[in-house]
Amino acid sequence: MKPVWLIAGNFVREQRWPIVILLGWVALLSAAAGFSDLRRSPDDVFMMFQQVAVYILVFSLFFGASAIRNELRTRRILAVLSKGISRRQYIAGLLLGIVTAVVVYCLALGAAGSWVLPQAGVPAARFWFLLLGLLTASLLTACLALFFSIFLHPLLATGATMVSVGVPLLLAAVWKSPWAAVIPVYAILQGFLDLSGHDVALRGWMVLLAWGETGVLWLASAWLFSWKDVAVAVE
Amino acid sequence: MAAVLEFEEVSKHYGGWLSRRPPVRALDNFSLQVEAGEIFGFLGPNGAGKTTAIHLALGFMRANSGRGRMLGRPFGEARTRRRVGFLAENVALYHRPALHLVQFYGALNGMGGTRLRQRARDVLELVNLGSDAERNVAAFSRGMLQRIGLAQALVNDPELLILDEPTSALDPIARVVIRELLLRLKREGKTVFLSSHLLSEVELVCDRVGVMHQGRLARLGKTADLLHSREQTQVVARGIAAGAFPGAVASDGVVSFIIATASQRQVLEQIWKLGGEVVSVNPLKRSLEQIFLEVTQARGEGA
């Protein structure tokens, strides 16, 4: 387990500037919401929190799609994989690094929300539950992107992830069927976006499903990555 | 002696129908055994397959056919790599203080605590970077990067050290330091697999040498055996005319020339018949560079 934590810590360290920028953005928006007249207009506060929540999903997508490629391009991966670390541990480390970044962001968002949202009439406890959903959706998105990035260019991996997340949603909208639960990123995110807390049982079930899918994707990524030639330079 | 690194009819090719690159056969039924406790020199021109062989051993890629073992285990096992040190040709490391960096790579090999901290300091001293331990490697020169790369390869006190061009960016003083270090590791019973273009370095430290060409092992043997020709002998004589033997050169009162070893007895008798005196008879000593060129050119012509 130690190598996994080391890879995760290293990932966070390497991505510290995007993470700091995200945290700065949360601080800026919550300050704007908390100290201005915005708290008197709850809709504006909601919109602001929805916006910053979606940012982390987008960042998770980019983190996942570019994590392996960056290491291959710089060839830093060779020194790492020449040590006593398996490919499965390496992938787990990258995912844990993304989770750590998302958790830090969610904690900052949670702290800001706990201060600002009650002033707009939203209970803080409900917000923390919804943050768990946001974390799950972000992790599943990152894991999908990481999986595709093993055999696709990061841009194509990003596209493939967006299609994988979007198609079930489209099918659900067209046929009014439970397709949205196939890859439930949007379905979980919806709970956050409307800050409703409705259908908690259904969303709880989807959160569990998403964690299961994340586990399967991690195993599939690790298996696929174990066949990847990491020594060939990518440009 | 037990083999610590074995390649058994390993073939590896790049490219193919899904790739934009034309297919390249990097290794072609390549077999080699590196024995415990030796410094093995792995030579060959660019594209000969040296780095591919190293990458296969470390599990960075898989062979198309054949098999290999490192420290008695099949290639690619993470647990085996804990006992191996590796320095890549182009050193690429994370940007952080040198000491932290070496500790990070040591920790990836399962090390920790005071032992790791002490070992990291020790290996930095070994490669003459002790005074730069707190400096960020982003500010290091290429030579310093190569030395920090060597430090991270040594941090786990490896049984097998695989070095891909370890001295290419080093100044002469640093090269001497690394050479001494390799000889010290050999005295400690470690095995060193050294891929290098610096033939003079290889000649000085390696027990055995293998010369790769076009994915195959073109020449293999003890360094001393390879450097001393069995087929040709150099004769130095006094008291004879330079024209007495084809190719003879007169200098400082002696005449020297090269003969086929098989005709040695006959030539010596001829010198005595001419009233000359034999000064020395030695197997022809060639440089590794000559052998290298001989192998690569002969194969190139044959291809």
PDB file of C-alpha atoms in Angstrom, chain B residues 39 150 167 170 172-185 187 200-202 204-205:
ATOM      1  CA  ILE B  39      30.690  -6.185 -14.533  1.00  0.00           C
ATOM      2  CA  LEU B 150      22.894   6.949 -10.185  1.00  0.00           C
ATOM      3  CA  THR B 167      28.930   8.326 -17.914  1.00  0.00           C
ATOM      4  CA  LEU B 170      30.108  13.297 -17.028  1.00  0.00           C
ATOM      5  CA  PRO B 172      36.628  13.179 -16.645  1.00  0.00           C
ATOM      6  CA  ILE B 173      36.822  13.561 -12.842  1.00  0.00           C
ATOM      7  CA  ALA B 174      33.248  12.369 -12.356  1.00  0.00           C
ATOM      8  CA  ARG B 175      33.938   9.452 -14.710  1.00  0.00           C
ATOM      9  CA  VAL B 176      36.821   8.345 -12.544  1.00  0.00           C
ATOM     10  CA  VAL B 177      34.547   8.566  -9.478  1.00  0.00           C
ATOM     11  CA  ILE B 178      31.903   6.404 -11.177  1.00  0.00           C
ATOM     12  CA  ARG B 179      34.533   3.937 -12.399  1.00  0.00           C
ATOM     13  CA  GLU B 180      35.865   3.547  -8.857  1.00  0.00           C
ATOM     14  CA  LEU B 181      32.320   3.127  -7.624  1.00  0.00           C
ATOM     15  CA  LEU B 182      31.598   0.333 -10.102  1.00  0.00           C
ATOM     16  CA  LEU B 183      34.772  -1.502  -9.124  1.00  0.00           C
ATOM     17  CA  ARG B 184      33.845  -1.109  -5.468  1.00  0.00           C
ATOM     18  CA  LEU B 185      30.392  -2.568  -6.134  1.00  0.00           C
ATOM     19  CA  ARG B 187      34.263  -6.079  -4.822  1.00  0.00           C
ATOM     20  CA  SER B 200      37.560   3.051 -23.114  1.00  0.00           C
ATOM     21  CA  GLU B 201      35.481   3.028 -19.913  1.00  0.00           C
ATOM     22  CA  VAL B 202      34.139  -0.426 -20.667  1.00  0.00           C
ATOM     23  CA  LEU B 204      38.814  -0.495 -18.028  1.00  0.00           C
ATOM     24  CA  VAL B 205      36.091  -1.933 -15.796  1.00  0.00           C
TER      25      VAL B 205
END
